[in-house]
Amino acid sequence: MTPEELASLLTKVKSSDCSIEDAVQQLANQHAETITDACIDHQRLQRTGIPEVIYGASKTAEQIILIAKTMLRQKGPVLATRVSSAKAAVVLEALPELEYRPDCQVISGSPLALSPEKYRGKTLIVSAGTSDIPVAEEARLTLKTLGHPVEKLYDVGVAGLHRLLQHRNRLLEASTIIVVAGMEGALPSVIAGLITSPVIAVPTSIGYGASFGGIAALLGMLNSCAPGVAVVNIDNGFGAACMAEAINRL
Amino acid sequence: MTPEELASLLTKVKSSDCSIEDAVQQLANQHAETITDACIDHQRLQRTGIPEVIYGASKTAEQIILIAKTMLRQKGPVLATRVSSAKAAVVLEALPELEYRPDCQVISGSPLALSPEKYRGKTLIVSAGTSDIPVAEEARLTLKTLGHPVEKLYDVGVAGLHRLLQHRNRLLEASTIIVVAGMEGALPSVIAGLITSPVIAVPTSIGYGASFGGIAALLGMLNSCAPGVAVVNIDNGFGAACMAEAINRL
Amino acid sequence: MTPEELASLLTKVKSSDCSIEDAVQQLANQHAETITDACIDHQRLQRTGIPEVIYGASKTAEQIILIAKTMLRQKGPVLATRVSSAKAAVVLEALPELEYRPDCQVISGSPLALSPEKYRGKTLIVSAGTSDIPVAEEARLTLKTLGHPVEKLYDVGVAGLHRLLQHRNRLLEASTIIVVAGMEGALPSVIAGLITSPVIAVPTSIGYGASFGGIAALLGMLNSCAPGVAVVNIDNGFGAACMAEAINRL
Amino acid sequence: MTPEELASLLTKVKSSDCSIEDAVQQLANQHAETITDACIDHQRLQRTGIPEVIYGASKTAEQIILIAKTMLRQKGPVLATRVSSAKAAVVLEALPELEYRPDCQVISGSPLALSPEKYRGKTLIVSAGTSDIPVAEEARLTLKTLGHPVEKLYDVGVAGLHRLLQHRNRLLEASTIIVVAGMEGALPSVIAGLITSPVIAVPTSIGYGASFGGIAALLGMLNSCAPGVAVVNIDNGFGAACMAEAINRL
Amino acid sequence: MTPEELASLLTKVKSSDCSIEDAVQQLANQHAETITDACIDHQRLQRTGIPEVIYGASKTAEQIILIAKTMLRQKGPVLATRVSSAKAAVVLEALPELEYRPDCQVISGSPLALSPEKYRGKTLIVSAGTSDIPVAEEARLTLKTLGHPVEKLYDVGVAGLHRLLQHRNRLLEASTIIVVAGMEGALPSVIAGLITSPVIAVPTSIGYGASFGGIAALLGMLNSCAPGVAVVNIDNGFGAACMAEAINRL
Amino acid sequence: MTPEELASLLTKVKSSDCSIEDAVQQLANQHAETITDACIDHQRLQRTGIPEVIYGASKTAEQIILIAKTMLRQKGPVLATRVSSAKAAVVLEALPELEYRPDCQVISGSPLALSPEKYRGKTLIVSAGTSDIPVAEEARLTLKTLGHPVEKLYDVGVAGLHRLLQHRNRLLEASTIIVVAGMEGALPSVIAGLITSPVIAVPTSIGYGASFGGIAALLGMLNSCAPGVAVVNIDNGFGAACMAEAINRL
Amino acid sequence: MTPEELASLLTKVKSSDCSIEDAVQQLANQHAETITDACIDHQRLQRTGIPEVIYGASKTAEQIILIAKTMLRQKGPVLATRVSSAKAAVVLEALPELEYRPDCQVISGSPLALSPEKYRGKTLIVSAGTSDIPVAEEARLTLKTLGHPVEKLYDVGVAGLHRLLQHRNRLLEASTIIVVAGMEGALPSVIAGLITSPVIAVPTSIGYGASFGGIAALLGMLNSCAPGVAVVNIDNGFGAACMAEAINRL
Amino acid sequence: MTPEELASLLTKVKSSDCSIEDAVQQLANQHAETITDACIDHQRLQRTGIPEVIYGASKTAEQIILIAKTMLRQKGPVLATRVSSAKAAVVLEALPELEYRPDCQVISGSPLALSPEKYRGKTLIVSAGTSDIPVAEEARLTLKTLGHPVEKLYDVGVAGLHRLLQHRNRLLEASTIIVVAGMEGALPSVIAGLITSPVIAVPTSIGYGASFGGIAALLGMLNSCAPGVAVVNIDNGFGAACMAEAINRL
């Protein structure tokens, strides 16, 4: 309940347009309403910022269709991550206006218009190897769906440093850099040592043996000797994109 | 070698003021010089951005004094983290203009002037418990030394939610929030669900038994169900401050 | 051997209706019989309290049918957890009076009548996300089969706190709360900070990457900063229900 | 703000005893006040239930003294866990009315009167070995300070089963049992198989080698094959006592 | 080269039936021969003790057939562990005289005759739950194939202690006991506390969540508080049987 | 209650020397008495087999003295493991007839006479390195105190195989071998490949870095590719000795 | 830009054949060119040393075909590791001149000629068991494709030491030894104790239970008590071969 | 027994200067002698290659003195690693000709003369940070003591890449490179991508929090995406030096 609404209610009480009992009732509920308001505010912010996103791994195709339909009705962007090909086929049959990227298992649709004016720069997504690209693309699709300017620079891992150094200008131009790497996860440290923008490091589960499904890369990134690096969960391209969006939003 | 220097050299070659051999020599060394330049550029950026910081845990008091003296000569801020009380006593005897905070084991001195104009907002540092304050203070002192606007909100953990909710406005006003928490590390998720600014989560080693020196908090933060959260190493208040500085720097 | 049976035997010995040799023999076996009695007592308690439950993961459909038949003959409730769809199809063909819930992989049948008079209140089952519902339902079905009053409150995770706070009354009314959460597992701490009833925390294996199949949630719950929380195994909805039943049984 | 207070305010508004501006001001603050109320309610509940407890491991003696004094002024019980002997000496010099138990590192004082009428039974604390007694005593002292009826049964580990079986009656009489065990942590399963009351299992860090500071016991307890067992953190006697208190409180 | 063979060779040298050069040659090779002999001796010992056993998990059906044929030709027993049903079908088609037990994935054939005279007693195999039976049966089949006297006692886990105590005599009669248990792995401690014979503990991978594929049971057994317990690898029924055979062999 | 005692009681009942009420009372208590008997029997077996052993790590010097005095009164052997030098000094001042070995932190005294006739052979204790000797000596002292024949063979690790092979005869003569090794823990596999007697493997915490306090050696031993190996806890020389004693006892 | 090219450019500047502006432009780009040169040098070295290798696990058949075609056009050797049978079938249909080894999942083709003159000796590949052979073969095929002399010695694990000792000469002749072992991973220590050449240890994921997918073997090898051993990732036969190639290359 | 000795013995047999019984005896012992010979050969190789090294962590000062005296008598080099300052003081008092380096805890003395002719090049030791220098120095002192040519390049970690790239020539000149790094352990990958010589990676325990005592660096190095890298144990500078010595020895 806004101050204006409060004043209006109290005016009605004073003028007896509202009984004291009714006012007590309304005000007693105010706590819940305040929370509900916050909720609605929050959702509104989300609609203009980060929309509700469907975590597809543990939902049925039917559940995904239901949520996506609501989102489409609200003219909002649709984003569903970790959707298997089988589920995606069912979803797209019901909602053919959506798109599915099998490599990064993302369903998207009805994206927000590209809005450079809403952000203080662009995000550059860097991947160490070609195997890390699906996670990088999950991040890129998320940012694109949100209307956030985004570029990519893939396959520039530390074992061939010249590949990275050739693109130093692109690194310097980005306002935020998402670095996606598996195996030893060393790329974020190297990049953070070359620039002053914040680096969001995404470990991937690429590797075998002692990579332990991404633990090696995760630990490497958490122990980065370069300042200005923070880390998200293994394979969490979506989370890195949300962090980048939050950093750049004006 | 700047373009101007290059042009000057070439002009000398043309006018025979410099022999071709000498010019070849100088230009052949240019790669190293470029790198050295980058190095100097980098250091200059660092001086205006993040200064060289002394990781005190594995240095002797003598080494710390030597580096700190150089920094003081360059009129730069001095920051040394993880300095034991014993080492600090030796350092401060030699350099009485420095200060030591025993709770967070930081030596600092010659801070940059507070520079709100260099940043797009202030950073709020939130701690879950009183035991997490030393790590939170490492972050706060780092930002203060860099001249970055910073506020604090301590002891508002999730087991008493009302303490946090009372300060929702302060959460909404910050452009970046550093959340420091041990034990189950749940606070970053709760805060990220209330705001739209980026959250930098710092797990602490506070706890016992199955907290495993901060692993429980670290895993909790990496698995945050709220978007807009990224994580730094356990007890790494300094790293969180660097990330915040990089995010907010204009 | 009850005191009455003992007295009866001794009377027979005294009256020579039972030879001393026979009595020695019977009494020498008494230890085993005592144990057997304890066993029968125990089973009787179980029949009125927690019935024998079939752990279906490592049994064949035939073994499940055999045990379920015995239970049905004894008019007891039937509960089989972690039964795959394929096994369940075989079981239900043989015992069509049973029911199968594929989402939580539980076969149940012949439930005890709802018995609020046997319990000092009702258990509320709270889930953090929709993905945690199968484990929550395993707990709810177990309690329902035992005749224990149970309610549910799903999808109220910490990233959208208002969803939870709207239902504070329901939290306060429950005599025991089972909180089911994956990812960072923060919900039990938040709830335990709001109420005075005991909280049974169930970590789920929902998540990916550094959730490590539920370890992150498990550690988060074990390190809860709120008093009045105890934890069961990952995905162990059944165990949480048994604990709740034991707590509330009059 | 209670409904009565709200009605009173509104009546004043209606009668112009309070200006609309003032009322708006007061009601706009209502959210915070509501929260503060909840806070105060919560604290009141705590005062009658579980009091504020001082986690001494990461506080200075001075901080402990300060908090303890406040508690004593409020006539509440004082309980500080994990206080080293050195700190305790300082605390007790300042507050000689407190007591210190060096074996379980607990400072306590001003306990609540024993109140069997507030609880539906007594808690029995069982320890597997003599080495587990300090953790068991942390639990017992906590309950005693809260006025909760409590008994103990120590050194009845599974390697000498007869020691336990001799005391079956005491196990059956308790309304809640806290079982404290290190090494393989098997005792809770054995006890839960003998009784129907809830068992709170406390793993201890007693052991060496592959006990890994209590992980072996913790895992053993989480995987208990007996229903009706829930687990708290390693060495967390205090947490087990809080859970028992919550279970038994009428 | 046996002493007799050596003497024979030397006699030939003395009698000039063998030239010194030839003898040097033969004796120079003796090291290899000795080793080869040891190898043959070793194999002979194995033939009368533990035969070559085929670890089927990483061999093709063809490889298993080849080795089994050699063993059958040598009239030795055949034992192949961890053979999948698919592989076993191929093997048994080629060698119909062999048998396959799908529950414990063992192929066996041509067993040694039961030889109580070769052993100082019988081995009792105890399983905690019905789910542990396949591992127990791998142990039992191994001992049976070796001709070692063996008995079984299944489904006597610690959650229903009376089941075990009823069979105390059988425990006391065995000269070695193999105890197979998953989940918390507490049974070996309980049994070792009742008897004086050596206990070989076999953790199984039965369980879920924090059982971590048998780690919980393994740690529980390694930390047994009862003396006279030693442990083999998770699910290693075969290894436990070999240890029992070695212990009991006269 | 023995059969004789039972018959005696029944005779008294028959002859009315004992009232039925008294007999009921006595027999009703029989369960506890049986257990107590078992306890006493068990202790008697222990006295002739494995005596009560004092785990000194978590006992005070006073507690150790108290228990040791009782043992000495009963003419039994005294064995206390993991006793620090400081505690041992206090104990030996009170009980000068005991001995302390600071290298393996064992107090012993009043050993049983060497009794080869009670065992079917001798135990050989092998250590891989000189650093493993303290654990090996804990095992040797335990066996010596029990009167079990024992020999030693130290510093014959796998990196210098010839040292081990020179002593093959000694390996073949032992009826049980305890192999103590840290670092990679490979020695038990090599020895078990040379002999047919059972091998008890004891991992030690010797090593650094990725030895993880003995985990590397423990895992190596659990994964031994040689049959006839079982493992005890890290540094558990005492446990290995108990297992050897149980194996060899006639 | 080589010194000659530099001199040529400068000569043109002097002779005004190149304007100063153009020269500045070219020299300003020199850094990138230098890097590009290094890149080309590097690739040339690779072409004569270790060629680009295709990590097949995370590439599609189409991607593998594309890269392999480029390699074949450049007359270079083709090596693709971790290619599933299904992918390999597609690749070989398109490029029938390649070969596929299903046991070690390697596609190879167009190998370099065997070049003993380029190396200071041959590499011997030793495997502990037959199950380790696929990883050993990945190493052998890699070396063979590179033209490096290589021999093999398989199935000589530590449980039957004589098998290894018979081949001591072959061990002594090799200039580098790759030792491939799973389970306890003890073979590298034993071999390194017999020779003076460097040993590259490759842990394999062969095993079950506490082998934890190769961790036991990895830790065993890292903790080797023999000097002259270094380790590569679990199952990384390719990496071991590259290390051997680098060691032996003249 | 050499062929000559064998021939001599046989000649004596033929001439009856040695009875057949005596010859059988001598030859039956030959196996052990052969092994002993190998031992002596091995030691001779060691004397010219890697000398016996004293692992000081688990030896007393007296033991170190004893072994060092033997080594000095044999004119061999003395090297003792992981010797604490306290122990070193005792050792150097007894053997003042030795030296102690407190930073890397190494005692050395009587080094072999620098022998470039024995090696095919020099080893370069690179450290990432100044904190890694003690481990790097352990490696350097080991090589120096062995007479192996060695250079150093310290503090060139990946966060400031230009520092490393300036020294590319030095990297290219070395025949083997030992790279010592803690934290994320990324330096070996970067270096191995720049050169063709073998890289021996040494993780250090430098770091805090999620570095887990060097595990992060160890995993990073094992997962290196660059070929030609092998890894030794955490902080094992000595082991890396031995590997380098074995690689370079002619």
CSV table of C-alpha atoms in Angstrom, one decimal, chain E residues 2 12 14 16 57 61 68 74-75 96 108 120 147 149-150 154 156 160 162 166 173 180-181 200 213 221 224 235:
chain,number,residue,atom,x,y,z
E,2,THR,CA,64.9,-77.6,-7.8
E,12,LYS,CA,76.6,-84.3,-15.5
E,14,LYS,CA,81.5,-83.6,-13.2
E,16,SER,CA,81.5,-84.4,-18.5
E,57,ALA,CA,34.0,-56.5,-15.9
E,61,ALA,CA,33.0,-62.8,-23.7
E,68,ALA,CA,37.9,-70.6,-18.9
E,74,GLN,CA,43.6,-78.2,-16.3
E,75,LYS,CA,40.7,-79.6,-14.3
E,96,PRO,CA,27.4,-75.1,-21.3
E,108,SER,CA,31.4,-70.8,-12.0
E,120,ARG,CA,40.3,-75.3,10.4
E,147,GLY,CA,35.8,-76.4,-1.6
E,149,PRO,CA,32.9,-75.1,4.1
E,150,VAL,CA,30.6,-72.1,4.2
E,154,TYR,CA,21.1,-63.3,5.8
E,156,VAL,CA,19.9,-59.7,10.3
E,160,GLY,CA,16.2,-55.3,14.4
E,162,HIS,CA,16.8,-59.6,18.0
E,166,GLN,CA,18.7,-65.4,18.1
E,173,GLU,CA,30.5,-71.7,15.9
E,180,VAL,CA,28.3,-57.9,4.3
E,181,ALA,CA,26.4,-54.6,4.9
E,200,ILE,CA,36.0,-59.7,7.5
E,213,GLY,CA,28.1,-45.7,-3.3
E,221,MET,CA,33.7,-50.5,9.1
E,224,SER,CA,34.8,-50.1,14.0
E,235,ASP,CA,31.1,-54.9,-3.0
